[in-house]
């Protein structure tokens, strides 16, 4: 399994494409916080590329995550720091106490 952070950015997205082409048997996890450098359209590669799950990070993209989950019912969506009130079976939000965020990262 290979995790790629910044997968919606220019370098990260191209690296994900390279991995998918050169190592098709490896499991690739694409992560992105969709900050100023991320391009939401780049995640289309993940949605159209046969990924099982897409992880988005940040409460500012809660609505975008929910909309993408509604459009792609065969892909699981995990929204970190997001609350989702919809009952979509392929969408879950993960929230945690701010003072315990370091525990999730193993710090």
Coordinates of C-alpha atoms in Angstrom, one line a residue:
X1 CA 0.0 0.0 0.0
X2 CA 1.3 3.4 -1.0
X3 CA -0.1 6.7 0.5
X4 CA 0.4 9.8 -1.5
X5 CA -0.3 13.2 0.3
X6 CA -1.0 16.2 -1.8
X7 CA -2.7 14.0 -4.5
X8 CA -4.8 16.9 -5.9
X9 CA -1.7 19.1 -6.4
X10 CA 0.4 19.1 -9.6
X11 CA 3.2 16.9 -8.4
X12 CA 1.1 14.6 -6.2
X13 CA -1.5 14.0 -8.9
X14 CA 1.2 13.1 -11.5
X15 CA 2.9 10.8 -9.0
X16 CA -0.4 9.0 -8.4
X17 CA -0.8 8.6 -12.2
X18 CA 2.7 7.2 -12.5
X19 CA 2.1 4.7 -9.7
X20 CA -1.1 3.6 -11.2
X21 CA 0.6 3.1 -14.6
X22 CA 3.9 1.6 -13.4
X23 CA 2.7 -0.4 -10.4
X24 CA -0.9 -1.4 -11.2
X25 CA -1.0 -4.2 -8.5
X26 CA -0.1 -1.8 -5.7
X27 CA -2.8 -0.2 -3.6
X28 CA -2.5 3.5 -3.8
X29 CA -4.2 5.9 -1.2
X30 CA -4.5 9.5 -2.4
X31 CA -4.9 12.1 0.3
X32 CA -5.3 15.9 -0.1
X33 CA -6.5 18.7 2.2
X34 CA -7.5 20.8 -0.9
X35 CA -5.8 23.9 0.2
X36 CA -4.7 26.7 -2.2
X37 CA -2.4 24.2 -4.1
X38 CA -5.0 21.5 -4.6
X39 CA -7.2 21.2 -7.7
X40 CA -10.5 19.5 -7.0
X41 CA -10.7 18.4 -10.6
X42 CA -7.5 16.3 -10.1
X43 CA -9.5 14.1 -7.8
X44 CA -11.5 13.1 -10.8
X45 CA -8.6 10.8 -11.7
X46 CA -9.3 9.0 -8.4
X47 CA -13.0 8.8 -9.0
X48 CA -12.6 7.6 -12.6
X49 CA -9.5 5.5 -11.9
X50 CA -11.1 2.7 -9.9
X51 CA -10.3 3.8 -6.4
X52 CA -12.2 2.2 -3.6
X53 CA -12.1 5.2 -1.3
X54 CA -11.4 8.9 -1.3
X55 CA -10.3 10.8 1.8
X56 CA -10.9 14.5 2.1
X57 CA -9.6 16.7 4.9
X58 CA -11.1 19.9 6.3
X59 CA -14.5 21.2 7.2
X60 CA -14.4 23.8 4.4
X61 CA -15.0 21.0 1.8
X62 CA -17.7 19.2 3.6
X63 CA -20.3 20.1 0.9
X64 CA -18.0 19.2 -1.9
X65 CA -17.3 15.8 -0.3
X66 CA -21.0 15.1 0.1
X67 CA -21.8 16.1 -3.5
X68 CA -19.0 13.9 -4.8
X69 CA -20.3 11.0 -2.7
X70 CA -23.8 11.4 -4.1
X71 CA -22.4 11.4 -7.7
X72 CA -20.2 8.3 -7.1
X73 CA -22.1 5.8 -5.0
X74 CA -19.6 3.0 -5.8
X75 CA -16.8 4.9 -4.1
X76 CA -16.4 5.3 -0.3
X77 CA -15.8 8.8 1.0
X78 CA -14.2 9.7 4.3
X79 CA -14.3 13.3 5.4
X80 CA -11.8 14.1 8.2
X81 CA -12.9 17.0 10.4
X82 CA -16.3 16.9 8.7
X83 CA -19.9 16.3 9.9
X84 CA -22.3 14.9 7.3
X85 CA -26.0 14.9 8.1
X86 CA -26.9 12.9 4.9
X87 CA -27.6 9.2 5.1
X88 CA -25.5 8.2 2.1
X89 CA -24.1 4.7 2.7
X90 CA -20.8 5.6 1.1
X91 CA -20.0 8.7 3.2
X92 CA -18.7 9.1 6.7
X93 CA -17.3 12.0 8.6
X94 CA -14.6 11.7 11.2
X95 CA -14.2 14.3 13.9
X96 CA -11.9 14.4 16.9
X97 CA -11.1 16.8 19.7
X98 CA -8.6 19.4 18.7
X99 CA -6.4 18.7 21.7
X100 CA -6.1 15.1 20.7
X101 CA -5.3 15.6 17.1
X102 CA -1.7 14.5 17.6
X103 CA -2.7 11.2 18.9
X104 CA -4.2 10.3 15.5
X105 CA -0.9 11.0 13.8
X106 CA 1.0 9.0 16.4
X107 CA 2.8 12.1 17.8

